[in-house]
Coordinates of C-alpha atoms and ligand atoms in Angstrom, one line a residue:
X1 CA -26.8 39.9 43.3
X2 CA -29.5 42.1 41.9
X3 CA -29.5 42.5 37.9
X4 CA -26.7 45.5 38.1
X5 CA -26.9 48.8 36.8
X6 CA -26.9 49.5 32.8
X7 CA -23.2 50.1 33.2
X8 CA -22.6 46.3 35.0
X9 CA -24.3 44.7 32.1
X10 CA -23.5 47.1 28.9
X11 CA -21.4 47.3 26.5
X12 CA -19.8 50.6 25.8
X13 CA -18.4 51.1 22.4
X14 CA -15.8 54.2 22.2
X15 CA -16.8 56.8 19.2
X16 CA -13.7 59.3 18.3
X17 CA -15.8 62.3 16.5
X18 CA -13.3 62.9 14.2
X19 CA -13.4 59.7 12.2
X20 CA -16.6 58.1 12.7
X21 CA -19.3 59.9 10.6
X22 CA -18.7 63.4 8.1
X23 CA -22.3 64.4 7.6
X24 CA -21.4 68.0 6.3
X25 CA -18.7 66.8 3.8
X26 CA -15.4 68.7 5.3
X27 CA -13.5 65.6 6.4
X28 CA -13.9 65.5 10.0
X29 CA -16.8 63.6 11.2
X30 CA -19.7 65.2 13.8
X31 CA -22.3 64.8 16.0
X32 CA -24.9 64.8 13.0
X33 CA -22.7 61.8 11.6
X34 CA -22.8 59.8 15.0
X35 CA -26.9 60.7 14.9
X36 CA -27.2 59.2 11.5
X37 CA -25.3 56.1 13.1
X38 CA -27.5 55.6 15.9
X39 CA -29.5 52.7 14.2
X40 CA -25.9 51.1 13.5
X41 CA -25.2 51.0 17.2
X42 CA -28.5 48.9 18.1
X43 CA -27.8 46.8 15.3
X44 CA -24.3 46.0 16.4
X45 CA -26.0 45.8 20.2
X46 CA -23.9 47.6 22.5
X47 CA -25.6 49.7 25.6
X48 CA -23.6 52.7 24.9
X49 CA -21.7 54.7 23.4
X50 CA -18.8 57.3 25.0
X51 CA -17.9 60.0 22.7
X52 CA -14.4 61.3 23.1
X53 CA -14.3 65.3 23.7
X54 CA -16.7 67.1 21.7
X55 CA -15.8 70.8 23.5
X56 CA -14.6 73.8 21.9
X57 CA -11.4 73.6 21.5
X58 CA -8.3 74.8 19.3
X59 CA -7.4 70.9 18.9
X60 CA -4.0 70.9 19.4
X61 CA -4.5 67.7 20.8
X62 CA -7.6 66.8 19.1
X63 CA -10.5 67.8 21.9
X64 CA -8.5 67.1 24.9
X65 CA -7.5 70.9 24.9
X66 CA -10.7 72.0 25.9
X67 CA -11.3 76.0 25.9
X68 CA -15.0 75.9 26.5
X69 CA -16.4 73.0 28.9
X70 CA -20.0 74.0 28.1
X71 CA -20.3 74.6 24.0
X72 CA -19.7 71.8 21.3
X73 CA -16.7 72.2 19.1
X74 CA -18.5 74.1 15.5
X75 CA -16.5 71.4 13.9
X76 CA -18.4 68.7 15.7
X77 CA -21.9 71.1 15.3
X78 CA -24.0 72.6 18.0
X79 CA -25.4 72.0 21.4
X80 CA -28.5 71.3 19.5
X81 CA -27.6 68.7 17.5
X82 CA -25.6 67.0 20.3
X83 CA -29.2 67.6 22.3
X84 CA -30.6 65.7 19.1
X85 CA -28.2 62.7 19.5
X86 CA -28.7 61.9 22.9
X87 CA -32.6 62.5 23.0
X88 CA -32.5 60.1 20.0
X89 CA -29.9 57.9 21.9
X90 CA -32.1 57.3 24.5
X91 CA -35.3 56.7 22.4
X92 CA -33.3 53.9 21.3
X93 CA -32.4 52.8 24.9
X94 CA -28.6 53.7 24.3
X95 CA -26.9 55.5 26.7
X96 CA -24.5 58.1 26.0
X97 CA -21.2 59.0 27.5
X98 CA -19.1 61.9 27.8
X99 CA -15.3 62.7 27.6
X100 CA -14.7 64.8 30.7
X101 CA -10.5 66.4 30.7
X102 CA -10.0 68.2 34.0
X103 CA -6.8 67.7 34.3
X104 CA -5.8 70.7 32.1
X105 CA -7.2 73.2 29.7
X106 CA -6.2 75.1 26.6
X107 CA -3.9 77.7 26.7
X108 CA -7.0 79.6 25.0
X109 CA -9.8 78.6 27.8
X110 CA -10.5 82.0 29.2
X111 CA -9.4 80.9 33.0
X112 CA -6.0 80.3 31.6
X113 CA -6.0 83.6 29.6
X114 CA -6.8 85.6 33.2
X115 CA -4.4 83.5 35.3
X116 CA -1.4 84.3 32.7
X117 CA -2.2 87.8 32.7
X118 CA -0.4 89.0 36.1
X119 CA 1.1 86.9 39.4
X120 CA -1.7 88.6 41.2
X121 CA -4.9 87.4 38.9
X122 CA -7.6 86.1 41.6
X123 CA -7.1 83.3 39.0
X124 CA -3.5 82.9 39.2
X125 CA -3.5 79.9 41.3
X126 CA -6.1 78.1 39.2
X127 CA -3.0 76.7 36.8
X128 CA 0.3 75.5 38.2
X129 CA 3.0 78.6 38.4
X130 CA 6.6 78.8 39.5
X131 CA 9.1 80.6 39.6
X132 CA 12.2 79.4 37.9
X133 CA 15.0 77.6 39.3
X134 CA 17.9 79.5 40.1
X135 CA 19.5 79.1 37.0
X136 CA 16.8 79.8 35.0
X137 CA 15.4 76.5 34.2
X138 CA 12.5 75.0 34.8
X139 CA 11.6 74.5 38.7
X140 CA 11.6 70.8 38.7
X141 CA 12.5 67.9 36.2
X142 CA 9.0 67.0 35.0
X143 CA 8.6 65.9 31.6
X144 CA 5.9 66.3 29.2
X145 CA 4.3 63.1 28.0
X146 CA 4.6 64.1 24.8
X147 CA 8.3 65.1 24.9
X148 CA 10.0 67.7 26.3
X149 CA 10.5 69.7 29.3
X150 CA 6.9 69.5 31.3
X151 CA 7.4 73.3 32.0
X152 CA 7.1 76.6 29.8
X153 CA 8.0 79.8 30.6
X154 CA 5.9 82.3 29.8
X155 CA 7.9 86.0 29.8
X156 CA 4.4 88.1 30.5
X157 CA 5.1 87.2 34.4
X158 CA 8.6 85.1 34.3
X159 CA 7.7 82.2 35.8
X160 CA 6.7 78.9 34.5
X161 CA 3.7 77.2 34.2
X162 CA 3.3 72.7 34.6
X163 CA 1.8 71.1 31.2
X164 CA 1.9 67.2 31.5
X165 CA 1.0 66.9 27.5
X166 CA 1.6 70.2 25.2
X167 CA 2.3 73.5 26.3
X168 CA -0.9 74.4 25.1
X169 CA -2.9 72.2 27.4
X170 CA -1.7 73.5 31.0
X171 CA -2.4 71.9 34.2
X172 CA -5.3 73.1 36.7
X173 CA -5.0 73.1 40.2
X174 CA -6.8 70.9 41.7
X175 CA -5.5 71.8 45.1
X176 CA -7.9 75.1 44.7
X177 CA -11.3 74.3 46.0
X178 CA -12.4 77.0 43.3
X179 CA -11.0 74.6 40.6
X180 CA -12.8 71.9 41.7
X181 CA -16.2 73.5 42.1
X182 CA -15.8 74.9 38.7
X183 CA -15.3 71.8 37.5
X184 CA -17.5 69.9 39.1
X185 CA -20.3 72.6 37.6
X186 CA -19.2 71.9 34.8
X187 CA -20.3 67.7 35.3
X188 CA -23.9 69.5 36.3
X189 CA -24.3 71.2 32.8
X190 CA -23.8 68.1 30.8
X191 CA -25.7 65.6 34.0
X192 CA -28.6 68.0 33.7
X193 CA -28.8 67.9 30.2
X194 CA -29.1 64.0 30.1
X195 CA -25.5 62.2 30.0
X196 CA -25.2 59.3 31.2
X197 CA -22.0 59.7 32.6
X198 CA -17.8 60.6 32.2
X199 CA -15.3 58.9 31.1
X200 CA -12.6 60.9 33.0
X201 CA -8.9 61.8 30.9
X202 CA -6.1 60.8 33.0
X203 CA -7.6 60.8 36.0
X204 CA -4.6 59.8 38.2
X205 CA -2.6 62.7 37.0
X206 CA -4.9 65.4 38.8
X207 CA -2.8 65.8 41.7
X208 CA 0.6 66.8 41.6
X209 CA 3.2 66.3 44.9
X210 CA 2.6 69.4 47.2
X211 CA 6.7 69.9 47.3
X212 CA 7.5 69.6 43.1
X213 CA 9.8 67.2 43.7
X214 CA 12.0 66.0 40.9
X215 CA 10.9 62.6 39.7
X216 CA 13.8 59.6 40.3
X217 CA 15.2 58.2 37.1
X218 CA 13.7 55.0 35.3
X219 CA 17.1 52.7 35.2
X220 CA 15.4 50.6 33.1
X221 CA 14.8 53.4 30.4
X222 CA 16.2 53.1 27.0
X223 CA 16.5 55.1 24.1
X224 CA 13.8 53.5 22.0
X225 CA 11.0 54.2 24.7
X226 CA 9.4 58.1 24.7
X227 CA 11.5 60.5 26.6
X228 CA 8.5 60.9 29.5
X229 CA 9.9 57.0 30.3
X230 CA 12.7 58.4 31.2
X231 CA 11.6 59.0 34.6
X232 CA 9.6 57.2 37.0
X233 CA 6.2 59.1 37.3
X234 CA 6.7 59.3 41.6
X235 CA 5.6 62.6 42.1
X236 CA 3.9 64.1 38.8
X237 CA 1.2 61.9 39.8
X238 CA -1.0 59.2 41.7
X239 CA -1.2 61.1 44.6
X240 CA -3.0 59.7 47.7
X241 CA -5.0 63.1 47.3
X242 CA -6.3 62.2 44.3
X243 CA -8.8 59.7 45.9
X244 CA -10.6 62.2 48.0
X245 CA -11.4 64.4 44.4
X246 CA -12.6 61.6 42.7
X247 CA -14.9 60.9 45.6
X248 CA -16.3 64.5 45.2
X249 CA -16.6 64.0 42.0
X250 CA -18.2 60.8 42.5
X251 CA -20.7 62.7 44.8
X252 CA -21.3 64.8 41.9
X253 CA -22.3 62.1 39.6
X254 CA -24.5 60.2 42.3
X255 CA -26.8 62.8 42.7
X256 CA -28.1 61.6 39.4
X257 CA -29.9 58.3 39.0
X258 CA -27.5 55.7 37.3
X259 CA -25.0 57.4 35.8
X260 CA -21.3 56.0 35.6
X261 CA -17.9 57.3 36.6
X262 CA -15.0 55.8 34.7
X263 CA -11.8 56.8 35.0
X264 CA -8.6 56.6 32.4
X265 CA -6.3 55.6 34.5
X266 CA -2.5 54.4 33.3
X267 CA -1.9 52.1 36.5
X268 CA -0.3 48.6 37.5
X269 CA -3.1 46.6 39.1
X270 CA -2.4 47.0 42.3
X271 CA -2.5 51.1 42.4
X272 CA -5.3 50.4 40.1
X273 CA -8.1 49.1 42.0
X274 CA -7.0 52.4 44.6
X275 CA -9.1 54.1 42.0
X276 CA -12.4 52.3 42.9
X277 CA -11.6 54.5 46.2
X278 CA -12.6 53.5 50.0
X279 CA -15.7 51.8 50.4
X280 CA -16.7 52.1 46.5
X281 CA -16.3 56.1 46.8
X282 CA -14.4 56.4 43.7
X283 CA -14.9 55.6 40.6
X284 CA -17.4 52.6 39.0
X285 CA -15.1 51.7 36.3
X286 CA -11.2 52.4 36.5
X287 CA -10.2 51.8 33.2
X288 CA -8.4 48.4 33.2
X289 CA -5.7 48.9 30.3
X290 CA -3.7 45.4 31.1
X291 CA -5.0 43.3 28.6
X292 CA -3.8 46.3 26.2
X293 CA -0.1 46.4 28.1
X294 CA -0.2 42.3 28.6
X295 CA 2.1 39.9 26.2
X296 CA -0.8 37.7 23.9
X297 CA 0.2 34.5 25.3
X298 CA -2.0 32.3 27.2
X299 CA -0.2 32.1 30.4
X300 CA 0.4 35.8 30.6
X301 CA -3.2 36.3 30.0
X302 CA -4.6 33.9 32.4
X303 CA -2.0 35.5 34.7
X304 CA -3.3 38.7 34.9
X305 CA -7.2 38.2 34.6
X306 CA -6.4 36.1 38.0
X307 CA -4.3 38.9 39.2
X308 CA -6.9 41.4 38.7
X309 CA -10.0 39.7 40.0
X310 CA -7.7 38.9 42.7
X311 CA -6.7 42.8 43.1
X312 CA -10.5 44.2 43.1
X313 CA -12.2 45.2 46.2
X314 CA -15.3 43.7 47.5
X315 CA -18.1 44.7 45.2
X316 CA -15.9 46.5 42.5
X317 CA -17.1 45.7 39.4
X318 CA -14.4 44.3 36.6
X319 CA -14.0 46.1 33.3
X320 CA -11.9 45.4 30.1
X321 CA -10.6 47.7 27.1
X322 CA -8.8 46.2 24.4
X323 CA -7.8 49.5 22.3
X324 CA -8.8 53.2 22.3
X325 CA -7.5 56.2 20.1
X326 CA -4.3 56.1 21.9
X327 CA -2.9 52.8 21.7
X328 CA -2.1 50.7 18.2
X329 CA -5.1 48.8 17.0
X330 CA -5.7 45.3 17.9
X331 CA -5.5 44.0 14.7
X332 CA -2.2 45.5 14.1
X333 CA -0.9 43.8 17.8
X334 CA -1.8 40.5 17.3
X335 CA -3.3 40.0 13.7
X336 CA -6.2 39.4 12.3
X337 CA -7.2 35.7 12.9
X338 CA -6.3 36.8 16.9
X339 CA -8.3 39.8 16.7
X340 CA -11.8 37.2 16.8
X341 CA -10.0 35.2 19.3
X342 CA -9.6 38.8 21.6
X343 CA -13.4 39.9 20.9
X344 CA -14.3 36.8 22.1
X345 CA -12.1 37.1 24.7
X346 CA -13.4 40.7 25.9
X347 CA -16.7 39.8 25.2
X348 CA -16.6 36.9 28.2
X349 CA -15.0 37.8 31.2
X350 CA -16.3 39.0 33.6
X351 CA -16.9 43.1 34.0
X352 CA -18.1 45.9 31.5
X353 CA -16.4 45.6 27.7
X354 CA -15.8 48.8 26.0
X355 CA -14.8 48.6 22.7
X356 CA -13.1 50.8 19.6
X357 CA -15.2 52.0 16.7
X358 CA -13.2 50.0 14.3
X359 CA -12.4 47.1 16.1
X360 CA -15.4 45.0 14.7
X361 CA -14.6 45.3 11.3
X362 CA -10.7 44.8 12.3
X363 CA -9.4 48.0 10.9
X364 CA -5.9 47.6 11.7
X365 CA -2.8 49.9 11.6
X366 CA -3.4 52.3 8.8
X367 CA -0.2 54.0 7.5
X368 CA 0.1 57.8 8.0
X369 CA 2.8 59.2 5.3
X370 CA 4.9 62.2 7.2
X371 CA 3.8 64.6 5.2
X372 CA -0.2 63.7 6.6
X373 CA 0.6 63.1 10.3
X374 CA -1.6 65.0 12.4
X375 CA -1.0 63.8 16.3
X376 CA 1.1 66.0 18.1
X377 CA 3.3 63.4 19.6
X378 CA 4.2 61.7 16.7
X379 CA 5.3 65.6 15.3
X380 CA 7.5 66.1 18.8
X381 CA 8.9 62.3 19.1
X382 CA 8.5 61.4 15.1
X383 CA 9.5 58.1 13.7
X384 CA 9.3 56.0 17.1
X385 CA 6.0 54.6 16.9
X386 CA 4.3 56.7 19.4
X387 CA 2.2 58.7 17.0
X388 CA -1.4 57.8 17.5
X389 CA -2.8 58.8 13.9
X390 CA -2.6 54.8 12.7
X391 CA -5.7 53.9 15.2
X392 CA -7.8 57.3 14.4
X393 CA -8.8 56.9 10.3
X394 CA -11.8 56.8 9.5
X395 CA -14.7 54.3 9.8
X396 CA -15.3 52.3 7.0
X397 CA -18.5 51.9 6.2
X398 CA -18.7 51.0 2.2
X399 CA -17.0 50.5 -0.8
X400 CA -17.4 53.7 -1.9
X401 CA -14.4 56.2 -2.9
X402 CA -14.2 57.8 0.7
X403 CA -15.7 53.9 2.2
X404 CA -19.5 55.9 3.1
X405 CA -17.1 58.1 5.6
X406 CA -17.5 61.7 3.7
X407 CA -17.9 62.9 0.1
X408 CA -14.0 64.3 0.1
X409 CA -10.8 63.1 1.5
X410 CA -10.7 63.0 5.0
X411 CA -8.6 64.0 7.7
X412 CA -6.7 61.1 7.9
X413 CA -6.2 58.4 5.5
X414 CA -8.3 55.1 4.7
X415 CA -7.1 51.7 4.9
X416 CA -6.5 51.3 1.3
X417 CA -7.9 47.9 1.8
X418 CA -11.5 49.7 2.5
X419 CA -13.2 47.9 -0.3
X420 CA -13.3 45.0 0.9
X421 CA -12.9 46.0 5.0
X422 CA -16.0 48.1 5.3
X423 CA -19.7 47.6 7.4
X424 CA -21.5 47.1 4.1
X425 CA -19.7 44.1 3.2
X426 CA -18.9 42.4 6.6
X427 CA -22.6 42.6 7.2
X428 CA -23.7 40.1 4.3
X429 CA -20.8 38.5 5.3
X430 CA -21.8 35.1 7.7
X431 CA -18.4 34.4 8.6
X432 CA -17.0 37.9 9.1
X433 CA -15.6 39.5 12.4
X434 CA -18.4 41.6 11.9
X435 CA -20.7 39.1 12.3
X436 CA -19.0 37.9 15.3
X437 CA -19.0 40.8 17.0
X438 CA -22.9 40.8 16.6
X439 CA -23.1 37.4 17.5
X440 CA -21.1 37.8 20.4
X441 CA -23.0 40.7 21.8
X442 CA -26.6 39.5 21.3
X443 CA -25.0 36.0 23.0
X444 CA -23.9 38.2 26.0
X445 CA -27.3 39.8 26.3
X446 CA -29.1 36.0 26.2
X447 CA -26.9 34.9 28.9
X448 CA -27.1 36.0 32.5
X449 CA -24.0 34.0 33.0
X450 CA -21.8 35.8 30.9
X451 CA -22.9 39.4 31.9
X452 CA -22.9 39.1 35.3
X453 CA -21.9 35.7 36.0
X454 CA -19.4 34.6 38.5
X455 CA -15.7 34.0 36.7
X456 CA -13.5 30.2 37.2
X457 CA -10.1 29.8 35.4
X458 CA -10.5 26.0 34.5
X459 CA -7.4 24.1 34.7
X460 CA -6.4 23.0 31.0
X461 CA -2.7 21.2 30.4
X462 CA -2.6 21.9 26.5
X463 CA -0.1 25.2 25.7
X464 CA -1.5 28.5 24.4
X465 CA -5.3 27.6 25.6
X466 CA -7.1 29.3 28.2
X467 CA -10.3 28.4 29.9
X468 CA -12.9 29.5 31.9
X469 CA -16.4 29.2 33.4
X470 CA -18.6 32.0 33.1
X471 CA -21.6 31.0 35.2
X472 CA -25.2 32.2 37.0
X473 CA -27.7 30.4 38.7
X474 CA -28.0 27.5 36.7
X475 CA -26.8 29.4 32.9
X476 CA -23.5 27.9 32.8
X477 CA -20.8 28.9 29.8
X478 CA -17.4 27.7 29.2
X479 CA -15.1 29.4 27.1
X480 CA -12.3 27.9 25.6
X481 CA -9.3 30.1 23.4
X482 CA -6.2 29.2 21.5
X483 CA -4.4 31.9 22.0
X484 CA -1.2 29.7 19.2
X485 CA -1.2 29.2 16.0
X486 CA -1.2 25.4 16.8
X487 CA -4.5 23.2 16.8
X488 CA -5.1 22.0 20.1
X489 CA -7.1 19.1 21.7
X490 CA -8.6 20.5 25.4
X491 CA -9.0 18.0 27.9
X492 CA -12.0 19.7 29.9
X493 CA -12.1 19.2 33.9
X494 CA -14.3 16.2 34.1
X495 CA -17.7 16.0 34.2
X496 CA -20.7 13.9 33.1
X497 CA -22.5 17.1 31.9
X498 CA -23.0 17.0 28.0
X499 CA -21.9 20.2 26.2
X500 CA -22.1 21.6 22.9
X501 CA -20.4 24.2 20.8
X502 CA -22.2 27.6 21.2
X503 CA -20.5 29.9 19.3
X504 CA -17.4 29.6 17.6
X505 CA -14.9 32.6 16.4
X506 CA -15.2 31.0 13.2
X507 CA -18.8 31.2 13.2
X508 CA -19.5 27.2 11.6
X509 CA -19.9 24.4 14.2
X510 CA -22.9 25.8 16.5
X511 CA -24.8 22.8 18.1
X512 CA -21.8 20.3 17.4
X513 CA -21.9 18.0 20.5
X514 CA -18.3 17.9 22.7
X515 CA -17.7 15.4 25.0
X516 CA -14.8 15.6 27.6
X517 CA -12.2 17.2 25.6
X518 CA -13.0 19.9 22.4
X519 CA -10.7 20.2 19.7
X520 CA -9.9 23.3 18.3
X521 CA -8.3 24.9 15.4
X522 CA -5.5 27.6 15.2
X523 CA -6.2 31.0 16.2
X524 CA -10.0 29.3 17.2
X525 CA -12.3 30.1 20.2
X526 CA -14.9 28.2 21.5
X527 CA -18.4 29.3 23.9
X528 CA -19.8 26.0 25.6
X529 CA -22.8 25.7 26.5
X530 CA -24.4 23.0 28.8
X531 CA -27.1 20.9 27.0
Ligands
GLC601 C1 -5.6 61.1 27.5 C2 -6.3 61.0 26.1 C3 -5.3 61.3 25.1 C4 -4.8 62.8 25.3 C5 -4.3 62.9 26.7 C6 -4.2 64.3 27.1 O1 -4.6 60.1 27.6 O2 -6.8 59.7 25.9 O3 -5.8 61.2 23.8 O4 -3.8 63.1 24.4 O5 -5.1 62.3 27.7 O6 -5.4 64.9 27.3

């Protein structure tokens, strides 16, 4: 195996615009925040950075209604300074990532504005237009995911028009070859003006069934779950089509030198690894959510990481995600003394990490009082935990009144314990996640074996404790998590090697020698290295 591209062996760390940097005091962080952050990045030592959507946009969802593919959002600043960040990125060596939504637009992005104006618009059939069903209704039983009928009339021409989120973000076409050429110009503009690739929104949903047929019901669904649950997503999405757009669109992409292609994509495993598309055509990295959707027990996680190596095709390379702006904050899912356990954890297997802003100071769920809330599904489905405002405050990066963040309240409340969880303070800090995080990353850099290194489950008896072999040529790591709250001796497969500790999540017993078993302590991991 030849040293990989930058994406193989990188880290990517997510950025949400919003809440990472205010450098222009209104609340809402910007480019020229991010730019001021650059230095933070190489300290922390991640490869790259993907910024969610930066695009003009009336932001009813935040970006990801984008009515101008090819400007920068005034909130966010200018094409110049985003021009600024990435040259400055790359003088760093960090790469920089974009957040591509084709699925839909705005309601106010000019090709929706021509295609709503009469039936016979040569733009008509760039969106997704019906006519009602013969009562009236909507012409099939497609929900939104954020609540709600999945249709909306509009009276200018009668018929209805498909939204899988808001009404204000309807659904392209991507049946129309014009769609996809538009868009795929649209990958040019940003390839040509340095990215280093796309992180694709809900890439599986681009294709829709050619007969609108209804959906079948989910008989598992109950009340608790959101209402798009209660169908089973047969024809709204995952379309075998869908493969051969993503290989244009991969063809797209490789007519640059290294640039990557992931893909959100909200899968089981198996239809998953579809995604990396015949012969590697598809995309490099579909997301893989499952540690995300996975119970934190040992024996579902060792489960599932053999499950998905098992799954991947021949040559597709692995990839982990253990939160993003849409889904609650690690921290918050299995608490704080787990969160190390998890970096750790991400950190070593084998494929490309990409982690939260946020995550390595353990921000964890911040409350959002009603009368703040600012995600649209938590406003259309309130009070069922779906909102998505808890993982989107602000960075914390000092004590300060608004923790280094802006000079005036921001968009979305701080974690009122932001005194004491902040960058600043986690940095002097030699026992901190922080720290951890740092340590972990420059370890991953050191060793061959745990960037691109081959991947063993080792077999351990002891409950809650998973184990592994992370290993290349002759650099040779073994990891070893508790995943309980229970100390736990580990009886390591024999072998007359002698081993010590290389990093632990607690960050205090580097060099101590370990025999044929380790101990370790609740909520502990442990990196071994061969001595
Ligand atoms: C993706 C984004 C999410 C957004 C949705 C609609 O899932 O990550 O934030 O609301 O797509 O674009």
């Amino acid at each position: 195996m030849s040293d990989g591209s930058w994406w193989k062996r990188g880290v990517i760390y997510q950025v949400y615009p919003r809440s990472f940097q205010d450098s222009n005091d209104d609340g809402i962080g910007d480019l020229e925040g991010v730019r001021r952050r650059l230095d933070y990045f190489v300290w922390l030592g991640v490869d790259a950075i993907w910024l969610s959507p930066i695009f003009v946009s009336p932001m009813a969802d935040f970006g990801y209604d984008v009515a101008d593919y090819q400007a920068v959002d005034p909130i966010f600043g200018s094409l110049a300074d985003f021009d600024r960040l990435l040259a400055q990125a790359h003088a760093r060596g960090l790469r920089v990532v974009l957040d591509f939504v084709p699925n839909h637009t705005s309601i106010e992005h000019e090709w929706f504005r021509e295609s709503r104006a009469c039936r016979d618009n040569p733009k008509r059939d760039w969106y997704i237009w019906r006519d009602p069903a013969p009562d009236g209704g909507p012409p099939n039983n497609w929900l939104s995911n954020f609540g709600g009928p999945g249709w909306t009339r509009d009276s200018l021409t009668g018929q209805y028009y498909y939204h899988a989120f808001l009404p204000q973000q309807p659904d392209l076409n991507w049946r129309n070859p014009l769609v996809r050429e538009a868009m795929f110009d649209v990958l040019r503009f940003w390839l040509d003006r340095g990215v280093d690739g796309f992180r694709v929104d809900v890439l599986w949903h681009l294709i829709k069934d050619e007969w609108f047929r209804d959906n079948p019901p989910n008989l598992g669904y109950d009340a608790h779950q959101a209402e798009i649950q209660r169908h089973l997503q047969v024809h709204s999405a995952d379309q075998p089509e869908v493969h051969e757009v993503v290989a244009q669109m991969r063809g797209v992409i490789d007519a640059y030198p290294e640039r990557v292609l992931i893909g959100e994509i909200y899968l089981p495993i198996e239809r998953l690894v579809a995604y990396y598309g015949r012969d590697l055509s598809g995309a490099h990295l579909p997301f893989n959510f499952q540690l995300i959707q996975t119970a934190w027990n040992a024996h579902e996680i060792a489960a599932l990481i053999r499950d998905y190596e098992e799954a991947l095709p021949d040559g597709g390379w692995p990839n982990w995600v253990l939160g993003n702006h849409d889904q609650p904050r690690i921290g918050a899912r299995v608490g704080k003394r787990q969160a190390r356990v998890a970096a750790m954890l991400l950190l070593t297997l084998r494929g490309t990490p990409t982690l939260y802003y946020g995550d390595e100071i353990c921000l964890c769920k911040v409350d959002v009082p009603p009368e703040q809330v600012q995600d649209p599904w938590e406003k259309n489905e309130p009070g069922r935990g779906l909102g998505r405002d808890p993982e989107r405050t602000p960075m914390q990066w000092d004590a300060s009144a608004f923790a280094g963040f802006s000079a005036r309240a921001p968009w979305l409340p701080l974690d009122p314990d932001h005194e004491r969880c902040n960058v600043a303070r986690l940095s002097e800090d030699q026992g901190s996640i922080l720290t951890l995080y740092r340590r972990l990353l420059v370890a991953r850099r050191a060793h061959a074996g745990l960037c691109l290194g081959d991947y063993a489950q080792l077999a351990v008896a002891e409950p809650d404790v998973i184990a592994y072999e992370r290993a290349r040529g002759a650099d040779r790591l073994i990891v070893v998590l508790n995943l309980g709250r229970e100390p736990r001796e580990v009886h390591l497969p024999q072998t007359d090697d002698r081993r010590s500790v290389m990093l632990s999540t607690f960050l205090d017993r580097e060099g101590e020698p370990v025999g044929r078993s380790v101990s370790l302590r609740a909520d502990e991991g442990v990196i071994l290295r061969y001595c």
